[in-house]
Amino acid sequence: MKEQEIRGLVADVKDGALSRRSFMQKMMAVGISAPLASQILVWNDVAMAQPADDYKPTKAGGAGALKILLWQAPTLLNPHFASGTKDQIASRIFYEPLAGWDEDGNLIPQLAAEIPSKENGGLAADGKSVTWKLKKDVKWHDGKPLTADDAVFTWEYAADPATAAYTTGSYKDIKVEKVDDHTIKVIFKEPTPFWADAFVGVAGMIIPKHHFGEYKGAKSREAPANLKPVGTGPYKFADFKPGDILTGTRNENYHVKNKPAFDTVEAKGGGDAVSAARAVLQTGEYDYAWNLQVEDEVLKRMEAGGRGRVLTAPAGDIEFIILNTTDPWTEVDGERSSVKTKHPTLTDPAVRQAINLLIDRESIQKFIYGRGGTATASFTNEPKRFKSEKLKYEFNVDKANKILDDAGWKKGSDGIREKDGKKLKYVYQTSINAPRQKTQAIIKQACQRAGIDLELKSVTASVFFSSDVANPDTYTKLYCDIEMYTTTQTQPDTGLFLNQCVSWEICNKENKWLGRNVSRYSDPEADKAYNAAKTELDPAKRAALLIKVNEIFCEANILLPILSRPRVVAAANNLKPQTSGWDCDTWNLASWYRT
Amino acid sequence: MAGSTLASPSANPAGGAAAAAVSVSPARETWRRFRRHKLAMASTVVLGLLVLGVIVGPWLWPVAINDIDFSAQLQGPSWAHPFGTDDLGQDILARMMYGGRISLAVGLAAMIVATTVGVIIGALAGMSRKYADPVLMWVTDLFLSLPQLPLLLLVIYLFREQLKAVFGVEGGVFVLIVVVIGGLRWMPVARLVRAQFLSLREKEFVEAARAHGATKARQMFNHILPNALGPVIVAATIEVSSAIIAESTLSFLGLGFPPDIPTWGRLLFDAKDQLDTAPHWALFPGAAIFLTVLSINFIGDGLRDALDPRRVI
Amino acid sequence: MATYLLRRLLIAIPSLLGISVILFTILALAPGDPFSEMATNPNVPPEVREAIRASFGLNDPIFVRYLRWLSNMAHGDWGFSFASRINVDQLILQRVPTTLFVVGSSQILALCIALPVGIYAATRPYSVFDQIANTLAFVGFSLPTFFTGLLFILLFSVTLDWFPFVYRSDVAATGWRWYWEMFRQAIMPIMVLGLFQAASYTRYVRSAVLDVIRLDYVTTARAKGLSERKVTLRHITRNALIPVVTLVALQMPAVFGGAIVTEQIFRIPGIGSLLIDAILANDTPVIMAVTFVFSCLVVMFNLIADLLYGWLDPRISFG
């Protein structure tokens, strides 16, 4: 979709000729993520939708206990140290950011009085600052009022490198000024199209200055509040056993009327995803379970128990394959898969194209992931009914065979194709996870039929996803021909996400393989488009640029997307949770209730 | 049968007297006695059939182990698939025969490694009256305290590529697994053997042997060891099943065979989430492990009875 | 005896130091690093990753880290968990009671089953009782605990709906109800662990008793006209206990160390699940602390076993 068309649609929404919802759907059909689409509207002065809050209870409390099962146990409760989703979920029970993202990618004010826009003067025309107004009369759990000082302190705290906060990336390049007691101004170094990062969502939780003030920087680990949080959230801290169980009680002075509905909340950790699903769907011991990376067949059978149901929320995560165009088996200057080398066979575009044709995405979706993944040909996308018009996938063994025949790859006596003595034999690596091993088996079989031999290799996840410089099996080392994993879109914006496709992020020995571009492929056109998008304030133009980066990599068959993966959760039948793929599961815990 | 005839152990060291009296070799005598043990014989036949099945089976049942057929997911036993199919529609019988070769080989080899190492270390420690005992027991304590998971990850990381270069993909993994399982499980055997030795070395029949001028090695292997075999045999049989199961845990850690090789332990592991709808998937590999353990155990019982001169069979 | 004990205790100190050096080296060399989640997070810039590594002292040479650990340990400082950012001893102490309760009960259950069944089976070898006991024992150790645990959950939690399968360390009840709830949630994991352990114990007890039952002194005892019961208990069992004591001493450290698989299945907040979480997150201070306590217990129970051998069979001496 061209930038003019998007503009036209925006005009339609403004006039009321097109509903907001259908605009979002159209955007998503062309591969623009929901939050981005939502921002396009904001930038064009179409106010954020205030989704109808379908919260039913007419009084706070009284719904008893809410029991959440996290199969990875939370280990700490400081949101700025949260090393994974589990800790973000746990700390979000007690802390809140200025705004959170809902399921459709709308910004919803939490501690902010309103979402900044051009209309209300929150967004500067040059894109270099945002002014947030804080809600008044918000009290911390200890009774002290929330002020702009707390927000400014949160920035100081997280931006200080000595604090070693995991959220530091959102704060280190900005400046935050206090305008008055309930107004802050976030100042960017350069025009920033995606401004809703600091103080928003998982990285944005505000912490109280009067509890953390003394513990900024190197002393951060000593703060008592790291384990006994004092926040503004709907539930107050009761007890925490790291790696096991977390309990909270209702905050009687919560700043939203009639919320929250539950008297106590409990988050229990440990175990595995299958039995977590079982505890919610089959035995009803728990009300809610998160991140169910379980084969859909198994979930469906458990749902038949009738105690709970499985819910999905769109997210930007993508399960994909990288075809390595560098040589993983030759060492140059102390590293394999160096950009100085060329892969003997995968540099042939015909081979890459053939492999893309050998991925039976539909069967992988139908028989393994089910609701947990939607077959896709696009690296960045939204899992809805419509697919990108340009990028299409196909499973066609005959066509793959023909392409390879035409390119001169002939089958040898062992049934494996070869040319000039080079055989199409690859090592196909991924992390250990039952659905992934099944996907490997399916792709291996199809490749066999096309004369390509795959050796399957699986690495335990704690090693595969580590940044250990000494280990050859980490995913950023890419010491294999073909690699498969899921990359998560932590931010509801593809700008940062697509730095996996730029030349200066290529993993190599020099940057200790900490670069974001694992595929090692680069294209000057993609670099150019990415850089242009970085400061492009016009959302329609920016979207077009980012889509271009995505298409360059997919059309070159370097990144072979398989499935776009939504968040899959299980909830008891009588529970009405608020899920979101753009924020953490407990982002709006205050609005959960029992029917 | 037990205790029906009693000969004094002190006057009758294992084997020697019997051999002298009937003038047949001890090995032949043991075999004669072993054959009398009905359960042991039956078990030998069962184990032989299992081994034969996994070796010859794939020729008699030539179904590809990785033939994915989504139209035949999770089917129960039928003529087309005598043991049913798994969730990708793959034939479980074919997979079991293929994986059984590995499981049986790993189970038996790891058992031999663990038992041999354990018996040698335990015997040396048990016979020593000087420094060997504390040193060997320190080594045993060390191995018992090693955190297995980080150690395993370290071992793969250090040795996988080298072994792969020497033995090939499957051979390398096989050597690695046998060494790892054997190397991490010999300690209970060593402790058991040492405890038996501590008690037995003070017994009269050993003293008698010593008085006859038997060397230390002779005392150890000819006199004490046969009397200490009871717990060793039990440990060895338990070892087979734990090695088969441990192999599946290892492949789950990425240390074992590639994920598409269906060893019995791995089949059992994969089947666990479908246990309520497709029990056959777990039943057959479970039964195979059970039969193996059962038969090896009875063979062990038979061997012990055959080696025990106090028993008249 | 006292000098022997003193000597053994003195030897224990250097041997534990030696073990700790090896443990530390293995953990330092093992692949993986504690900040893996950070590596996949595009929000964390590389220089921050480096700064965090440096602030935890991960860039120092191994022996420097070891000496630092040792001197801290000597001061009673167990270290600081990377994942939870709290002191390790606090984390471990939270887990100890649950572990002792669940794994300890399962060991007691295992012994309560294995001793009588093993002895009775051995006094009547190849009888119907013996055959049944044997078969059950074989089934017991042919099936891994992840499998029996699941079987129990499917049967007792899903189908019959008798017991919960998520273990809670703080049961929300008081008085008799508290005991009842504890019993309900602990029964399945204790059974799974206990039966698995009992299966192998039974085999060892049976074999040990069979070895002793045919010896001359037992016949002598019978000939003296002692009752069968007395013969079995006084004369046979005591002498057959040596392998059993060895095994129990081997298993005792596990009562502290927990049972990783079973704890995962039933979500028991024990040391085993702490250890596996720490290993998966490469939280080295926690792994080091747990394994070191574990090795102390291994050494201690080995010593206790040696003392017990002397009591069971007075001829054993450690001159």
mmCIF file with all atom_site columns, C-alpha atoms in Angstrom, chain A residues 525-578:
data_model
loop_
_atom_site.group_PDB
_atom_site.id
_atom_site.type_symbol
_atom_site.label_atom_id
_atom_site.label_alt_id
_atom_site.label_comp_id
_atom_site.label_asym_id
_atom_site.label_entity_id
_atom_site.label_seq_id
_atom_site.pdbx_PDB_ins_code
_atom_site.Cartn_x
_atom_site.Cartn_y
_atom_site.Cartn_z
_atom_site.occupancy
_atom_site.B_iso_or_equiv
_atom_site.pdbx_formal_charge
_atom_site.auth_seq_id
_atom_site.auth_comp_id
_atom_site.auth_asym_id
_atom_site.auth_atom_id
_atom_site.pdbx_PDB_model_num
ATOM 1  C CA . GLU A 1 525 ? 18.669  0.040   0.217  1.00 0.00 ? 525 GLU A CA 1
ATOM 2  C CA . ALA A 1 526 ? 17.441  -1.407  3.499  1.00 0.00 ? 526 ALA A CA 1
ATOM 3  C CA . ASP A 1 527 ? 19.950  0.660   5.471  1.00 0.00 ? 527 ASP A CA 1
ATOM 4  C CA . LYS A 1 528 ? 18.824  3.775   3.660  1.00 0.00 ? 528 LYS A CA 1
ATOM 5  C CA . ALA A 1 529 ? 15.158  3.121   4.231  1.00 0.00 ? 529 ALA A CA 1
ATOM 6  C CA . TYR A 1 530 ? 15.758  2.305   7.901  1.00 0.00 ? 530 TYR A CA 1
ATOM 7  C CA . ASN A 1 531 ? 17.719  5.492   8.527  1.00 0.00 ? 531 ASN A CA 1
ATOM 8  C CA . ALA A 1 532 ? 15.126  7.565   6.776  1.00 0.00 ? 532 ALA A CA 1
ATOM 9  C CA . ALA A 1 533 ? 12.411  6.002   8.914  1.00 0.00 ? 533 ALA A CA 1
ATOM 10 C CA . LYS A 1 534 ? 14.249  6.829   12.115 1.00 0.00 ? 534 LYS A CA 1
ATOM 11 C CA . THR A 1 535 ? 13.542  10.540  11.892 1.00 0.00 ? 535 THR A CA 1
ATOM 12 C CA . GLU A 1 536 ? 10.602  10.531  9.527  1.00 0.00 ? 536 GLU A CA 1
ATOM 13 C CA . LEU A 1 537 ? 7.797   12.174  11.412 1.00 0.00 ? 537 LEU A CA 1
ATOM 14 C CA . ASP A 1 538 ? 5.108   11.492  8.857  1.00 0.00 ? 538 ASP A CA 1
ATOM 15 C CA . PRO A 1 539 ? 3.698   8.140   9.972  1.00 0.00 ? 539 PRO A CA 1
ATOM 16 C CA . ALA A 1 540 ? 2.501   7.153   6.513  1.00 0.00 ? 540 ALA A CA 1
ATOM 17 C CA . LYS A 1 541 ? 5.919   7.737   4.946  1.00 0.00 ? 541 LYS A CA 1
ATOM 18 C CA . ARG A 1 542 ? 7.602   6.081   7.883  1.00 0.00 ? 542 ARG A CA 1
ATOM 19 C CA . ALA A 1 543 ? 5.400   3.019   7.610  1.00 0.00 ? 543 ALA A CA 1
ATOM 20 C CA . ALA A 1 544 ? 6.166   2.705   3.919  1.00 0.00 ? 544 ALA A CA 1
ATOM 21 C CA . LEU A 1 545 ? 9.903   2.868   4.644  1.00 0.00 ? 545 LEU A CA 1
ATOM 22 C CA . LEU A 1 546 ? 9.745   0.192   7.343  1.00 0.00 ? 546 LEU A CA 1
ATOM 23 C CA . ILE A 1 547 ? 7.633   -2.081  5.163  1.00 0.00 ? 547 ILE A CA 1
ATOM 24 C CA . LYS A 1 548 ? 10.322  -1.741  2.509  1.00 0.00 ? 548 LYS A CA 1
ATOM 25 C CA . VAL A 1 549 ? 13.036  -2.975  4.893  1.00 0.00 ? 549 VAL A CA 1
ATOM 26 C CA . ASN A 1 550 ? 10.891  -5.979  5.699  1.00 0.00 ? 550 ASN A CA 1
ATOM 27 C CA . GLU A 1 551 ? 10.232  -6.743  2.047  1.00 0.00 ? 551 GLU A CA 1
ATOM 28 C CA . ILE A 1 552 ? 13.893  -6.506  1.016  1.00 0.00 ? 552 ILE A CA 1
ATOM 29 C CA . PHE A 1 553 ? 14.835  -9.251  3.463  1.00 0.00 ? 553 PHE A CA 1
ATOM 30 C CA . CYS A 1 554 ? 11.864  -11.474 2.748  1.00 0.00 ? 554 CYS A CA 1
ATOM 31 C CA . GLU A 1 555 ? 12.139  -11.198 -1.024 1.00 0.00 ? 555 GLU A CA 1
ATOM 32 C CA . ALA A 1 556 ? 15.824  -12.074 -0.914 1.00 0.00 ? 556 ALA A CA 1
ATOM 33 C CA . ASN A 1 557 ? 14.767  -15.222 1.007  1.00 0.00 ? 557 ASN A CA 1
ATOM 34 C CA . ILE A 1 558 ? 17.194  -14.455 3.808  1.00 0.00 ? 558 ILE A CA 1
ATOM 35 C CA . LEU A 1 559 ? 14.514  -14.316 6.470  1.00 0.00 ? 559 LEU A CA 1
ATOM 36 C CA . LEU A 1 560 ? 11.859  -16.936 5.877  1.00 0.00 ? 560 LEU A CA 1
ATOM 37 C CA . PRO A 1 561 ? 8.958   -16.081 8.171  1.00 0.00 ? 561 PRO A CA 1
ATOM 38 C CA . ILE A 1 562 ? 6.931   -19.112 9.202  1.00 0.00 ? 562 ILE A CA 1
ATOM 39 C CA . LEU A 1 563 ? 4.319   -18.043 11.723 1.00 0.00 ? 563 LEU A CA 1
ATOM 40 C CA . SER A 1 564 ? 3.283   -14.851 13.339 1.00 0.00 ? 564 SER A CA 1
ATOM 41 C CA . ARG A 1 565 ? 2.652   -15.734 16.948 1.00 0.00 ? 565 ARG A CA 1
ATOM 42 C CA . PRO A 1 566 ? -0.035  -14.189 19.106 1.00 0.00 ? 566 PRO A CA 1
ATOM 43 C CA . ARG A 1 567 ? -0.022  -14.382 22.873 1.00 0.00 ? 567 ARG A CA 1
ATOM 44 C CA . VAL A 1 568 ? -1.891  -17.451 24.035 1.00 0.00 ? 568 VAL A CA 1
ATOM 45 C CA . VAL A 1 569 ? -3.375  -17.516 27.516 1.00 0.00 ? 569 VAL A CA 1
ATOM 46 C CA . ALA A 1 570 ? -5.919  -19.603 29.394 1.00 0.00 ? 570 ALA A CA 1
ATOM 47 C CA . ALA A 1 571 ? -8.596  -18.108 31.602 1.00 0.00 ? 571 ALA A CA 1
ATOM 48 C CA . ALA A 1 572 ? -11.309 -19.587 33.761 1.00 0.00 ? 572 ALA A CA 1
ATOM 49 C CA . ASN A 1 573 ? -14.729 -19.379 32.142 1.00 0.00 ? 573 ASN A CA 1
ATOM 50 C CA . ASN A 1 574 ? -16.004 -16.853 34.664 1.00 0.00 ? 574 ASN A CA 1
ATOM 51 C CA . LEU A 1 575 ? -12.963 -14.584 34.452 1.00 0.00 ? 575 LEU A CA 1
ATOM 52 C CA . LYS A 1 576 ? -12.907 -11.541 32.229 1.00 0.00 ? 576 LYS A CA 1
ATOM 53 C CA . PRO A 1 577 ? -9.220  -10.640 31.828 1.00 0.00 ? 577 PRO A CA 1
ATOM 54 C CA . GLN A 1 578 ? -7.689  -7.880  29.720 1.00 0.00 ? 578 GLN A CA 1
#
